[in-house]
């Protein structure tokens, strides 16, 4: 039903041969990509242009690259594709291979770690090296002061950092922590993954609370506790509402 609804919402797909391609593509997704049948409709709804791709010249080569070159185990394939269906639309040479080469050759990420990174955060393969990845790497190195020799390990452990916008996400957090929170860049240099937390839902409320109550705590300790654990530890702290 959701497939029919999807075609109704994207009638242009019918002109791209999606109707004749529908059953073979569904079969490919369920048999080759191991997508559960009850999840196929949602996948197509989130990435309808998958129906316009040739199975032989587009989908199969991409799947082969994911399995063979990225070493993604077959039993992890469905979870990976459902997390980021657009993976099936990325060019092997200009997107996936280019990004992998950059991480291995320029950032020093070990090849055997690439599979783990891709499974954890496949969206990374869809980012432009020049427009997205290089500026964020420069931000980590130059603005935060992460030592270059630690970069590969940080990216392997926290690949989502490279998906966050510098101007609307990373820089406002850095500016707040240094200028208002009173922390140093060294505090962030030790644990740049702290920048992945929400500014308004975690960073600001907790920093304001410990400052107002004159509690001496390391930044890592302030931010890494779960909301429940932080509230249990400190009477009077109210977890921000989900809408804030």
PDB file of N, CA and C in Angstrom, residues 76-128:
ATOM      1  N   UNK A  76      24.391  -7.303   8.006  1.00  0.00           N
ATOM      2  CA  UNK A  76      24.251  -5.900   8.416  1.00  0.00           C
ATOM      3  C   UNK A  76      23.719  -5.019   7.286  1.00  0.00           C
ATOM      4  N   UNK A  77      23.535  -5.613   6.129  1.00  0.00           N
ATOM      5  CA  UNK A  77      23.191  -4.856   4.925  1.00  0.00           C
ATOM      6  C   UNK A  77      21.858  -4.131   5.044  1.00  0.00           C
ATOM      7  N   UNK A  78      20.832  -4.828   5.494  1.00  0.00           N
ATOM      8  CA  UNK A  78      19.502  -4.216   5.578  1.00  0.00           C
ATOM      9  C   UNK A  78      19.508  -3.015   6.517  1.00  0.00           C
ATOM     10  N   UNK A  79      20.131  -3.172   7.689  1.00  0.00           N
ATOM     11  CA  UNK A  79      20.177  -2.070   8.654  1.00  0.00           C
ATOM     12  C   UNK A  79      20.880  -0.857   8.067  1.00  0.00           C
ATOM     13  N   UNK A  80      21.954  -1.118   7.325  1.00  0.00           N
ATOM     14  CA  UNK A  80      22.728  -0.034   6.705  1.00  0.00           C
ATOM     15  C   UNK A  80      21.880   0.724   5.683  1.00  0.00           C
ATOM     16  N   UNK A  81      21.222   0.000   4.792  1.00  0.00           N
ATOM     17  CA  UNK A  81      20.443   0.630   3.714  1.00  0.00           C
ATOM     18  C   UNK A  81      19.200   1.322   4.268  1.00  0.00           C
ATOM     19  N   UNK A  82      18.571   0.730   5.273  1.00  0.00           N
ATOM     20  CA  UNK A  82      17.400   1.373   5.870  1.00  0.00           C
ATOM     21  C   UNK A  82      17.785   2.657   6.603  1.00  0.00           C
ATOM     22  N   UNK A  83      18.998   2.697   7.132  1.00  0.00           N
ATOM     23  CA  UNK A  83      19.483   3.897   7.816  1.00  0.00           C
ATOM     24  C   UNK A  83      19.715   5.035   6.825  1.00  0.00           C
ATOM     25  N   UNK A  84      20.176   4.676   5.614  1.00  0.00           N
ATOM     26  CA  UNK A  84      20.500   5.691   4.603  1.00  0.00           C
ATOM     27  C   UNK A  84      20.236   5.104   3.214  1.00  0.00           C
ATOM     28  N   UNK A  85      18.945   5.049   2.793  1.00  0.00           N
ATOM     29  CA  UNK A  85      18.605   4.444   1.491  1.00  0.00           C
ATOM     30  C   UNK A  85      19.309   5.110   0.317  1.00  0.00           C
ATOM     31  N   UNK A  86      19.631   6.412   0.476  1.00  0.00           N
ATOM     32  CA  UNK A  86      20.291   7.154  -0.609  1.00  0.00           C
ATOM     33  C   UNK A  86      21.657   6.577  -0.958  1.00  0.00           C
ATOM     34  N   UNK A  87      22.166   5.697  -0.109  1.00  0.00           N
ATOM     35  CA  UNK A  87      23.428   5.011  -0.390  1.00  0.00           C
ATOM     36  C   UNK A  87      23.366   4.317  -1.748  1.00  0.00           C
ATOM     37  N   UNK A  88      22.189   3.791  -2.076  1.00  0.00           N
ATOM     38  CA  UNK A  88      22.024   3.075  -3.346  1.00  0.00           C
ATOM     39  C   UNK A  88      22.039   4.017  -4.544  1.00  0.00           C
ATOM     40  N   UNK A  89      21.986   5.322  -4.288  1.00  0.00           N
ATOM     41  CA  UNK A  89      22.012   6.291  -5.380  1.00  0.00           C
ATOM     42  C   UNK A  89      23.340   7.002  -5.532  1.00  0.00           C
ATOM     43  N   UNK A  90      24.305   6.694  -4.664  1.00  0.00           N
ATOM     44  CA  UNK A  90      25.600   7.372  -4.725  1.00  0.00           C
ATOM     45  C   UNK A  90      26.505   6.737  -5.767  1.00  0.00           C
ATOM     46  N   UNK A  91      27.224   7.568  -6.484  1.00  0.00           N
ATOM     47  CA  UNK A  91      28.211   7.063  -7.433  1.00  0.00           C
ATOM     48  C   UNK A  91      29.337   6.378  -6.675  1.00  0.00           C
ATOM     49  N   UNK A  92      29.745   5.212  -7.152  1.00  0.00           N
ATOM     50  CA  UNK A  92      30.852   4.505  -6.514  1.00  0.00           C
ATOM     51  C   UNK A  92      32.124   5.326  -6.609  1.00  0.00           C
ATOM     52  N   UNK A  93      32.447   5.808  -7.815  1.00  0.00           N
ATOM     53  CA  UNK A  93      33.724   6.498  -8.026  1.00  0.00           C
ATOM     54  C   UNK A  93      33.749   7.894  -7.406  1.00  0.00           C
ATOM     55  N   UNK A  94      32.760   8.725  -7.731  1.00  0.00           N
ATOM     56  CA  UNK A  94      32.852  10.131  -7.331  1.00  0.00           C
ATOM     57  C   UNK A  94      32.327  10.395  -5.927  1.00  0.00           C
ATOM     58  N   UNK A  95      31.560   9.491  -5.359  1.00  0.00           N
ATOM     59  CA  UNK A  95      31.077   9.691  -3.987  1.00  0.00           C
ATOM     60  C   UNK A  95      31.770   8.745  -3.007  1.00  0.00           C
ATOM     61  N   UNK A  96      31.403   7.481  -3.072  1.00  0.00           N
ATOM     62  CA  UNK A  96      31.851   6.538  -2.051  1.00  0.00           C
ATOM     63  C   UNK A  96      33.369   6.337  -2.050  1.00  0.00           C
ATOM     64  N   UNK A  97      33.923   5.992  -3.205  1.00  0.00           N
ATOM     65  CA  UNK A  97      35.356   5.726  -3.268  1.00  0.00           C
ATOM     66  C   UNK A  97      36.177   6.977  -2.958  1.00  0.00           C
ATOM     67  N   UNK A  98      35.696   8.113  -3.444  1.00  0.00           N
ATOM     68  CA  UNK A  98      36.390   9.381  -3.215  1.00  0.00           C
ATOM     69  C   UNK A  98      36.463   9.696  -1.715  1.00  0.00           C
ATOM     70  N   UNK A  99      35.340   9.494  -1.021  1.00  0.00           N
ATOM     71  CA  UNK A  99      35.293   9.766   0.416  1.00  0.00           C
ATOM     72  C   UNK A  99      36.178   8.791   1.186  1.00  0.00           C
ATOM     73  N   UNK A 100      36.114   7.524   0.829  1.00  0.00           N
ATOM     74  CA  UNK A 100      36.938   6.515   1.499  1.00  0.00           C
ATOM     75  C   UNK A 100      38.420   6.822   1.289  1.00  0.00           C
ATOM     76  N   UNK A 101      38.798   7.148   0.064  1.00  0.00           N
ATOM     77  CA  UNK A 101      40.208   7.479  -0.215  1.00  0.00           C
ATOM     78  C   UNK A 101      40.671   8.670   0.620  1.00  0.00           C
ATOM     79  N   UNK A 102      39.816   9.672   0.747  1.00  0.00           N
ATOM     80  CA  UNK A 102      40.163  10.856   1.539  1.00  0.00           C
ATOM     81  C   UNK A 102      40.402  10.475   3.000  1.00  0.00           C
ATOM     82  N   UNK A 103      39.508   9.658   3.554  1.00  0.00           N
ATOM     83  CA  UNK A 103      39.644   9.286   4.964  1.00  0.00           C
ATOM     84  C   UNK A 103      40.888   8.439   5.200  1.00  0.00           C
ATOM     85  N   UNK A 104      41.185   7.542   4.270  1.00  0.00           N
ATOM     86  CA  UNK A 104      42.334   6.643   4.441  1.00  0.00           C
ATOM     87  C   UNK A 104      43.646   7.366   4.144  1.00  0.00           C
ATOM     88  N   UNK A 105      43.697   8.040   2.992  1.00  0.00           N
ATOM     89  CA  UNK A 105      44.969   8.594   2.523  1.00  0.00           C
ATOM     90  C   UNK A 105      45.330   9.929   3.185  1.00  0.00           C
ATOM     91  N   UNK A 106      44.325  10.765   3.464  1.00  0.00           N
ATOM     92  CA  UNK A 106      44.631  12.087   4.008  1.00  0.00           C
ATOM     93  C   UNK A 106      44.402  12.199   5.515  1.00  0.00           C
ATOM     94  N   UNK A 107      43.439  11.433   6.035  1.00  0.00           N
ATOM     95  CA  UNK A 107      43.144  11.540   7.467  1.00  0.00           C
ATOM     96  C   UNK A 107      43.771  10.414   8.276  1.00  0.00           C
ATOM     97  N   UNK A 108      44.245   9.383   7.576  1.00  0.00           N
ATOM     98  CA  UNK A 108      44.922   8.299   8.284  1.00  0.00           C
ATOM     99  C   UNK A 108      44.012   7.280   8.927  1.00  0.00           C
ATOM    100  N   UNK A 109      42.742   7.243   8.501  1.00  0.00           N
ATOM    101  CA  UNK A 109      41.823   6.229   9.028  1.00  0.00           C
ATOM    102  C   UNK A 109      42.232   4.868   8.459  1.00  0.00           C
ATOM    103  N   UNK A 110      42.343   3.870   9.327  1.00  0.00           N
ATOM    104  CA  UNK A 110      42.741   2.543   8.858  1.00  0.00           C
ATOM    105  C   UNK A 110      41.657   1.922   7.991  1.00  0.00           C
ATOM    106  N   UNK A 111      42.067   1.219   6.957  1.00  0.00           N
ATOM    107  CA  UNK A 111      41.097   0.624   6.027  1.00  0.00           C
ATOM    108  C   UNK A 111      40.163  -0.342   6.738  1.00  0.00           C
ATOM    109  N   UNK A 112      40.680  -1.068   7.722  1.00  0.00           N
ATOM    110  CA  UNK A 112      39.826  -2.041   8.405  1.00  0.00           C
ATOM    111  C   UNK A 112      38.796  -1.368   9.323  1.00  0.00           C
ATOM    112  N   UNK A 113      38.943  -0.045   9.526  1.00  0.00           N
ATOM    113  CA  UNK A 113      38.003   0.693  10.366  1.00  0.00           C
ATOM    114  C   UNK A 113      36.881   1.317   9.521  1.00  0.00           C
ATOM    115  N   UNK A 114      37.124   1.445   8.222  1.00  0.00           N
ATOM    116  CA  UNK A 114      36.151   2.090   7.335  1.00  0.00           C
ATOM    117  C   UNK A 114      34.796   1.397   7.397  1.00  0.00           C
ATOM    118  N   UNK A 115      34.789   0.075   7.413  1.00  0.00           N
ATOM    119  CA  UNK A 115      33.533  -0.672   7.465  1.00  0.00           C
ATOM    120  C   UNK A 115      32.725  -0.299   8.706  1.00  0.00           C
ATOM    121  N   UNK A 116      33.393  -0.188   9.839  1.00  0.00           N
ATOM    122  CA  UNK A 116      32.717   0.190  11.093  1.00  0.00           C
ATOM    123  C   UNK A 116      32.124   1.595  10.991  1.00  0.00           C
ATOM    124  N   UNK A 117      32.898   2.530  10.417  1.00  0.00           N
ATOM    125  CA  UNK A 117      32.424   3.905  10.262  1.00  0.00           C
ATOM    126  C   UNK A 117      31.189   3.951   9.375  1.00  0.00           C
ATOM    127  N   UNK A 118      31.249   3.233   8.245  1.00  0.00           N
ATOM    128  CA  UNK A 118      30.140   3.241   7.290  1.00  0.00           C
ATOM    129  C   UNK A 118      28.885   2.641   7.919  1.00  0.00           C
ATOM    130  N   UNK A 119      29.052   1.573   8.681  1.00  0.00           N
ATOM    131  CA  UNK A 119      27.884   0.956   9.315  1.00  0.00           C
ATOM    132  C   UNK A 119      27.290   1.858  10.387  1.00  0.00           C
ATOM    133  N   UNK A 120      28.150   2.584  11.081  1.00  0.00           N
ATOM    134  CA  UNK A 120      27.672   3.480  12.132  1.00  0.00           C
ATOM    135  C   UNK A 120      27.022   4.730  11.554  1.00  0.00           C
ATOM    136  N   UNK A 121      27.604   5.261  10.485  1.00  0.00           N
ATOM    137  CA  UNK A 121      27.110   6.539   9.943  1.00  0.00           C
ATOM    138  C   UNK A 121      27.280   6.573   8.421  1.00  0.00           C
ATOM    139  N   UNK A 122      26.453   5.825   7.685  1.00  0.00           N
ATOM    140  CA  UNK A 122      26.601   5.753   6.226  1.00  0.00           C
ATOM    141  C   UNK A 122      26.409   7.080   5.515  1.00  0.00           C
ATOM    142  N   UNK A 123      25.719   8.026   6.180  1.00  0.00           N
ATOM    143  CA  UNK A 123      25.492   9.343   5.571  1.00  0.00           C
ATOM    144  C   UNK A 123      26.804  10.040   5.216  1.00  0.00           C
ATOM    145  N   UNK A 124      27.878   9.654   5.875  1.00  0.00           N
ATOM    146  CA  UNK A 124      29.187  10.244   5.617  1.00  0.00           C
ATOM    147  C   UNK A 124      29.585  10.093   4.152  1.00  0.00           C
ATOM    148  N   UNK A 125      29.196   8.980   3.538  1.00  0.00           N
ATOM    149  CA  UNK A 125      29.576   8.719   2.148  1.00  0.00           C
ATOM    150  C   UNK A 125      28.851   9.641   1.174  1.00  0.00           C
ATOM    151  N   UNK A 126      27.782  10.281   1.632  1.00  0.00           N
ATOM    152  CA  UNK A 126      27.033  11.188   0.768  1.00  0.00           C
ATOM    153  C   UNK A 126      27.495  12.627   0.853  1.00  0.00           C
ATOM    154  N   UNK A 127      28.476  12.906   1.732  1.00  0.00           N
ATOM    155  CA  UNK A 127      28.960  14.282   1.898  1.00  0.00           C
ATOM    156  C   UNK A 127      30.093  14.577   0.927  1.00  0.00           C
ATOM    157  N   UNK A 128      30.113  15.791   0.421  1.00  0.00           N
ATOM    158  CA  UNK A 128      31.183  16.222  -0.472  1.00  0.00           C
ATOM    159  C   UNK A 128      32.479  16.370   0.313  1.00  0.00           C
TER     160      UNK A 128
END
